[in-house]
């Protein structure tokens, strides 16, 4: 074996050293970057080794033999002879270049005779012309057909886009790299049809990411898409979007069948950037952003608050809370702030502050959130290499600052990536892809008796003053956030992939990879004792913060997957055949250990060792594995008739032996009409017209909550709430019921698609229609009489069917120096339950024919306006008592004179009916962009055209019958009272009497459709001339805004995308609106 | 060398095939399967532990037996009780139709025999299982009357799923049989593990269950809730026998606090009851184990509740006569008058002016002056009679926190059960009274009850019943006030009939004490000047439906799922 020598490892080592000071790398000055760049150039110039291996790069040739330098002139036109201005002309391998003028003319000085000129212009194919000593070179640029030549990453390989037969969307890393979002998923919103996001209970919390599905809910047990990064399953959040080369979204069965075991609900393949042979390319990007909450409710003033509360007490037949004397003082305080003490001692207990005489006028949101949080994002990458060795190294840092005024939270993400590849011999390439991600979050400790802060803040009423008479914080939530303990999560993930590629012959390749991913996460949670102050200024420990405690939870996980696959390609005549086959194994292990200890000696030194109280220890340990054998055949005839057949045979550890294995086949075919001879006359206009069809079956093994769902085991628990002797003992509970018969869920997808490109590919079009059936689904537990005394077993007991479509249409063109593009995406999906065991038709369970997401409730007639109306109305005693003016009148749908739920079954639903559906329908995205002389402007609008939601709760109604939970915003003042009989909201009650008016009903069903300006970018790329003087490759500065405008019919208290909340709809961390200034530098 | 490229993939393949043979046979690493459990006696003990959390206890801020009587005529919560108001709906109580703990007990009873060992090592655990099955079934019978009886665990294909309900008296017979086993198997308190069930508990509980069923069948005999062929004498006899057996055991005694002033209130609000002979079972709360409570803070405030006028008026005067006839009665113009010359249990169950309110380092920082009528929410006292029972008097107070023990079973109940059972049987003797009621009276320095000379009270709640029963019921109400017994008593005596159309009242309202309160607006007062919290909310008083509301409805879902279930009367 001949020994090859390459200079690249040296560069690699230098680069690595350069990156190793990662934490401080952004502080490196540009000059040092320049210095490095010139070093790198010098390496390239000492080109002996290039000679040895016969790899003479054009740039090197220029430097080695650049004897004569002379000017070159010329004119640039398109293939219709029109002059093209603004075309970039660069001497390959150098920074020297210019752009063409108005008449398409250009001039370049000092061009070496043997140089190569590179002509590039948006919308046109790049053209390279060797100078060969000529002084006049005219260029004719061809309009870009590159889109047809585009290569798409598919499972275990790549494929030309024109030859795809499955439903695959691909977007490039460049499309999302300047987005100021904390995670990749959010950046994809509105970019990929039928990739649907939803923000859960964590909302816009720093570091939180939305959940997402492809083509609608796959399973009632919540199947989610399978995400692989360079072939290894990964959490999308651990990826730095700047490292992404491309993202493929595999939607139908044929596209994802090769991942059978885990791909039932779609696959997302992320490919990271790799080094390319050539000079080192260094790029840096930096973003500085201000962030604020997108939507915050508007709080009423103290008098409005007290008035509505009093009305609520009166309506419930109770004594009012705020006597007139108190309200008069509130008015006085509002008119003349500071004229009264805002807190007074309790007359019955003079050292306590009186909770009934509070004369603040506080907007707790203004107090709770900062006006702006500061975020920043920095990325540095170096890539390059020679024929024998390529590298891509990158480091990124994303910091999200505190949005809280009192809470000093943060989210930091650091990523280090190295993708290295070496051609060891002519037939063997080995590579190492390694990625380390660290994510660190801090937030205020959440005191369990308080609940979460988003639940608490709405309840810090306007009457509360911020500070007590002695100047201490008077609102316990603020005190807890400010002085309470902190909860710090530290997540570390290290992935190493060893990749081997063997070229047995020119057409026969073998690939093997070994992937090892390790996670080490820890959470340290300090519950600190917080003090508030009594009238005489003595501190009083807040009861919910006693005793103080410290808890540590450590999680470690190990994941290994091994892939071995081989492919053989042949092209007999106009036939093309490619065969691929392989095996895969996976093993995943994880373990959690958690310890908490109470009664710290001091809160200043908080750890397990400084606590003297009770110790609680918990933990879990588990593992699972899969095995699979897979194969794929691709065939086409003249790229006109396309066929793909693939299959996978999979086994999983999660089912018992006899139910463990499953076969998942798929087939797809395509017909590119534009390739037919008879199409020739039209080929100018329509260059692609492809029909596609696919059909296939996939499996899902994931049942949340258990790795061993077919085995029954006893629950072992610690810390019984009962002391025996001196300790809280262990207790063991009975095993649940399991179904040993449990096996795979399967999905079967039928997909039809049409792709087209027209008018020199300025117009592109793609449409897919699909039907996905999920069978043997791990449905919800069936209902059995309660005498069973335990949850029935999980079973493969349900089926459902999703139908939908995706449409994308793009147009890009140029008018003179102005180029522009527009893209419209539209998608939809609807899901129906097709099988579920519910013999009695109980409405609280799923039933056959039910549409997923349906909202069942009463129809509303309106608000009663008089006792007479109540008397004439139907009997509503099933719902509640004491009906009167201002209460809701429901519709007696079945005409029996009573409003009720019947037996709450399909055959007797009483007066309930389907009033809406909360599935987001017709999701769309519209992106528009223009660029002109270095300026570029891009917009992304995203929305949902149809969606109903039932919100309910305090956030919606203001009061839900419980004084402690009352939450009054401007909108809530429109409640029924004798002088406001046309009110939207019913009359308030301060007891559970309220329940009768807040039943799920049509009147208060909300329209959650929305349109949102997700992203706006305005950038300017500095002219090449300026940049040259700075010895830079390119410089772009830009402004980016996220979540800038929202249009919705929803009650203004809510954000249409952020409707969850552990304590009720809307009680959730708001989504951020960010304004970013950024810069991107390329050094060449 | 040139073959290496062919050898490498072959080696890879072999490596992978080797790793796969066992890879998919993975079993749980952190849980125990049924076959691995049940090997040693301690396995049974650890299994039984789970059921102890079923007892009603003080916890956090809001759950406490001392507040439980807000669903009765003893207390007045800020928001009226929906059941008393007749506002229960068909969906009320769904969560109570729960057989999961019964299944868990049955699972234990089915499996403990697999443990290798002598029965003597297992008997206490088996006794506990039997006790708990009885305890859970008694809870269900109280709510629903007839309930399906299950003596085994069942599966989704068992026909028992679709059985109808078992008659309540048959269920109670099984409950009593379980309790007989528990009495036989459980050790005496002295030899039982601390804070675990013992023979005394089982005897007391048996008397409670039998008395409940006996009086229920007797007083509901002519109502839709009656039992065909009722044999209430048998249950009353069982109640008398069980409580007498406990009395005769002699291992339990009334606790006599040595606090010369708080000789009743000091029975409650303590943290350690291990040497208290009255407490048959209690829950220990240890702050260092994460079990700190806020009940002491909650008993400092009004708690959005108060004692009712009716309860306060049921306490006798110190001469043993009711307020209607006693010359010692001072009227109720103010709190001091109310408690003057009254059964000391009254002034020690509620806050009265001059009572030390906050104590620190043995120094009284604050004395109680007025009830928290002008506060709101959990601070407010609704009735003007503010609950103090349960508030500690012994230790200095860290106001909000504490380790107050929860009393689960106290011996005093056995004395009351005994006297009542005997009275209902018609065989009550003065000697019976002397070993029961009069023991309680002696503790609080009240004159004995002489059953041959019971003074007539024109305000007896039960004029149709014997003076004996009236006075025994009064004694029960006074002794166990606000401890969570009252609703059960009202139900089994069919006594909620008495409350229909009535509103509970509180103390007399004195404007000069509360200048900021405006009658009719920020406080509701009736024509006689008494606080009338439900004046506007329930103008027509409680509308408890006497032919419906004594039992909860069977959840509609259960009726749908099992057509053999029938609904309770009136629903």
PDB file of N, CA, C and O in Angstrom, chain B residues 211 215 218-219 232-233 236 418-428 465 468-469 472-473 492-493:
ATOM      1  N   UNK B 211     -72.501  -0.108  64.458  1.00  0.00           N
ATOM      2  CA  UNK B 211     -73.429   0.924  64.911  1.00  0.00           C
ATOM      3  C   UNK B 211     -74.011   1.676  63.714  1.00  0.00           C
ATOM      4  O   UNK B 211     -75.199   1.998  63.680  1.00  0.00           O
ATOM      5  N   UNK B 215     -77.992   1.499  63.134  1.00  0.00           N
ATOM      6  CA  UNK B 215     -78.840   2.690  63.190  1.00  0.00           C
ATOM      7  C   UNK B 215     -79.389   3.041  61.814  1.00  0.00           C
ATOM      8  O   UNK B 215     -80.516   3.501  61.686  1.00  0.00           O
ATOM      9  N   UNK B 218     -82.273   0.928  61.129  1.00  0.00           N
ATOM     10  CA  UNK B 218     -83.371   1.269  62.027  1.00  0.00           C
ATOM     11  C   UNK B 218     -84.067   2.564  61.581  1.00  0.00           C
ATOM     12  O   UNK B 218     -85.282   2.614  61.439  1.00  0.00           O
ATOM     13  N   UNK B 219     -83.284   3.585  61.341  1.00  0.00           N
ATOM     14  CA  UNK B 219     -83.907   4.893  61.090  1.00  0.00           C
ATOM     15  C   UNK B 219     -84.291   5.129  59.627  1.00  0.00           C
ATOM     16  O   UNK B 219     -85.031   6.045  59.320  1.00  0.00           O
ATOM     17  N   UNK B 232     -81.668  -4.910  62.513  1.00  0.00           N
ATOM     18  CA  UNK B 232     -80.708  -3.943  63.063  1.00  0.00           C
ATOM     19  C   UNK B 232     -80.270  -4.301  64.468  1.00  0.00           C
ATOM     20  O   UNK B 232     -79.204  -3.945  64.897  1.00  0.00           O
ATOM     21  N   UNK B 233     -81.085  -5.057  65.184  1.00  0.00           N
ATOM     22  CA  UNK B 233     -80.697  -5.434  66.544  1.00  0.00           C
ATOM     23  C   UNK B 233     -79.360  -6.183  66.549  1.00  0.00           C
ATOM     24  O   UNK B 233     -78.522  -6.004  67.428  1.00  0.00           O
ATOM     25  N   UNK B 236     -76.623  -3.711  66.203  1.00  0.00           N
ATOM     26  CA  UNK B 236     -76.456  -2.907  67.419  1.00  0.00           C
ATOM     27  C   UNK B 236     -75.799  -3.740  68.510  1.00  0.00           C
ATOM     28  O   UNK B 236     -74.931  -3.260  69.238  1.00  0.00           O
ATOM     29  N   UNK B 418     -70.571   2.627  72.521  1.00  0.00           N
ATOM     30  CA  UNK B 418     -71.143   1.654  73.461  1.00  0.00           C
ATOM     31  C   UNK B 418     -72.459   2.174  74.044  1.00  0.00           C
ATOM     32  O   UNK B 418     -73.480   1.509  74.004  1.00  0.00           O
ATOM     33  N   UNK B 419     -72.403   3.415  74.533  1.00  0.00           N
ATOM     34  CA  UNK B 419     -73.598   3.978  75.152  1.00  0.00           C
ATOM     35  C   UNK B 419     -74.738   4.065  74.137  1.00  0.00           C
ATOM     36  O   UNK B 419     -75.890   3.729  74.440  1.00  0.00           O
ATOM     37  N   UNK B 420     -74.403   4.478  72.930  1.00  0.00           N
ATOM     38  CA  UNK B 420     -75.465   4.632  71.933  1.00  0.00           C
ATOM     39  C   UNK B 420     -76.051   3.286  71.534  1.00  0.00           C
ATOM     40  O   UNK B 420     -77.281   3.134  71.425  1.00  0.00           O
ATOM     41  N   UNK B 421     -75.170   2.304  71.320  1.00  0.00           N
ATOM     42  CA  UNK B 421     -75.666   0.982  70.928  1.00  0.00           C
ATOM     43  C   UNK B 421     -76.584   0.423  72.002  1.00  0.00           C
ATOM     44  O   UNK B 421     -77.661  -0.113  71.712  1.00  0.00           O
ATOM     45  N   UNK B 422     -76.157   0.571  73.255  1.00  0.00           N
ATOM     46  CA  UNK B 422     -76.993   0.060  74.340  1.00  0.00           C
ATOM     47  C   UNK B 422     -78.330   0.819  74.405  1.00  0.00           C
ATOM     48  O   UNK B 422     -79.389   0.217  74.621  1.00  0.00           O
ATOM     49  N   UNK B 423     -78.251   2.120  74.227  1.00  0.00           N
ATOM     50  CA  UNK B 423     -79.488   2.910  74.276  1.00  0.00           C
ATOM     51  C   UNK B 423     -80.422   2.520  73.141  1.00  0.00           C
ATOM     52  O   UNK B 423     -81.632   2.380  73.330  1.00  0.00           O
ATOM     53  N   UNK B 424     -79.847   2.316  71.960  1.00  0.00           N
ATOM     54  CA  UNK B 424     -80.682   1.932  70.821  1.00  0.00           C
ATOM     55  C   UNK B 424     -81.256   0.538  71.010  1.00  0.00           C
ATOM     56  O   UNK B 424     -82.353   0.243  70.549  1.00  0.00           O
ATOM     57  N   UNK B 425     -80.506  -0.320  71.701  1.00  0.00           N
ATOM     58  CA  UNK B 425     -81.016  -1.659  71.995  1.00  0.00           C
ATOM     59  C   UNK B 425     -82.083  -1.607  73.088  1.00  0.00           C
ATOM     60  O   UNK B 425     -82.820  -2.563  73.302  1.00  0.00           O
ATOM     61  N   UNK B 426     -82.102  -0.485  73.810  1.00  0.00           N
ATOM     62  CA  UNK B 426     -83.046  -0.343  74.905  1.00  0.00           C
ATOM     63  C   UNK B 426     -82.552  -0.987  76.174  1.00  0.00           C
ATOM     64  O   UNK B 426     -83.328  -1.234  77.104  1.00  0.00           O
ATOM     65  N   UNK B 427     -81.293  -1.291  76.241  1.00  0.00           N
ATOM     66  CA  UNK B 427     -80.799  -1.997  77.435  1.00  0.00           C
ATOM     67  C   UNK B 427     -79.733  -1.186  78.162  1.00  0.00           C
ATOM     68  O   UNK B 427     -78.859  -1.726  78.817  1.00  0.00           O
ATOM     69  N   UNK B 428     -79.796   0.139  78.002  1.00  0.00           N
ATOM     70  CA  UNK B 428     -78.782   0.978  78.639  1.00  0.00           C
ATOM     71  C   UNK B 428     -79.017   1.028  80.144  1.00  0.00           C
ATOM     72  O   UNK B 428     -80.135   1.285  80.598  1.00  0.00           O
ATOM     73  N   UNK B 465     -87.750  10.891  70.147  1.00  0.00           N
ATOM     74  CA  UNK B 465     -86.932   9.798  70.680  1.00  0.00           C
ATOM     75  C   UNK B 465     -86.761   9.968  72.188  1.00  0.00           C
ATOM     76  O   UNK B 465     -87.083  11.017  72.746  1.00  0.00           O
ATOM     77  N   UNK B 468     -82.844   9.527  76.789  1.00  0.00           N
ATOM     78  CA  UNK B 468     -81.529   8.874  76.790  1.00  0.00           C
ATOM     79  C   UNK B 468     -80.819   9.087  75.457  1.00  0.00           C
ATOM     80  O   UNK B 468     -79.658   9.499  75.396  1.00  0.00           O
ATOM     81  N   UNK B 469     -81.554   8.797  74.382  1.00  0.00           N
ATOM     82  CA  UNK B 469     -80.922   8.903  73.065  1.00  0.00           C
ATOM     83  C   UNK B 469     -80.604  10.357  72.767  1.00  0.00           C
ATOM     84  O   UNK B 469     -79.533  10.678  72.248  1.00  0.00           O
ATOM     85  N   UNK B 472     -77.435  11.132  74.749  1.00  0.00           N
ATOM     86  CA  UNK B 472     -76.255  10.413  74.246  1.00  0.00           C
ATOM     87  C   UNK B 472     -75.800  11.025  72.924  1.00  0.00           C
ATOM     88  O   UNK B 472     -74.607  11.207  72.678  1.00  0.00           O
ATOM     89  N   UNK B 473     -76.762  11.380  72.089  1.00  0.00           N
ATOM     90  CA  UNK B 473     -76.405  12.027  70.833  1.00  0.00           C
ATOM     91  C   UNK B 473     -75.783  13.402  71.103  1.00  0.00           C
ATOM     92  O   UNK B 473     -74.872  13.821  70.407  1.00  0.00           O
ATOM     93  N   UNK B 492     -76.790   8.236  59.289  1.00  0.00           N
ATOM     94  CA  UNK B 492     -77.304   6.965  59.818  1.00  0.00           C
ATOM     95  C   UNK B 492     -78.554   7.191  60.667  1.00  0.00           C
ATOM     96  O   UNK B 492     -79.396   6.319  60.782  1.00  0.00           O
ATOM     97  N   UNK B 493     -78.699   8.385  61.230  1.00  0.00           N
ATOM     98  CA  UNK B 493     -79.912   8.683  62.008  1.00  0.00           C
ATOM     99  C   UNK B 493     -81.027   9.217  61.114  1.00  0.00           C
ATOM    100  O   UNK B 493     -82.069   9.633  61.599  1.00  0.00           O
TER     101      UNK B 493
END
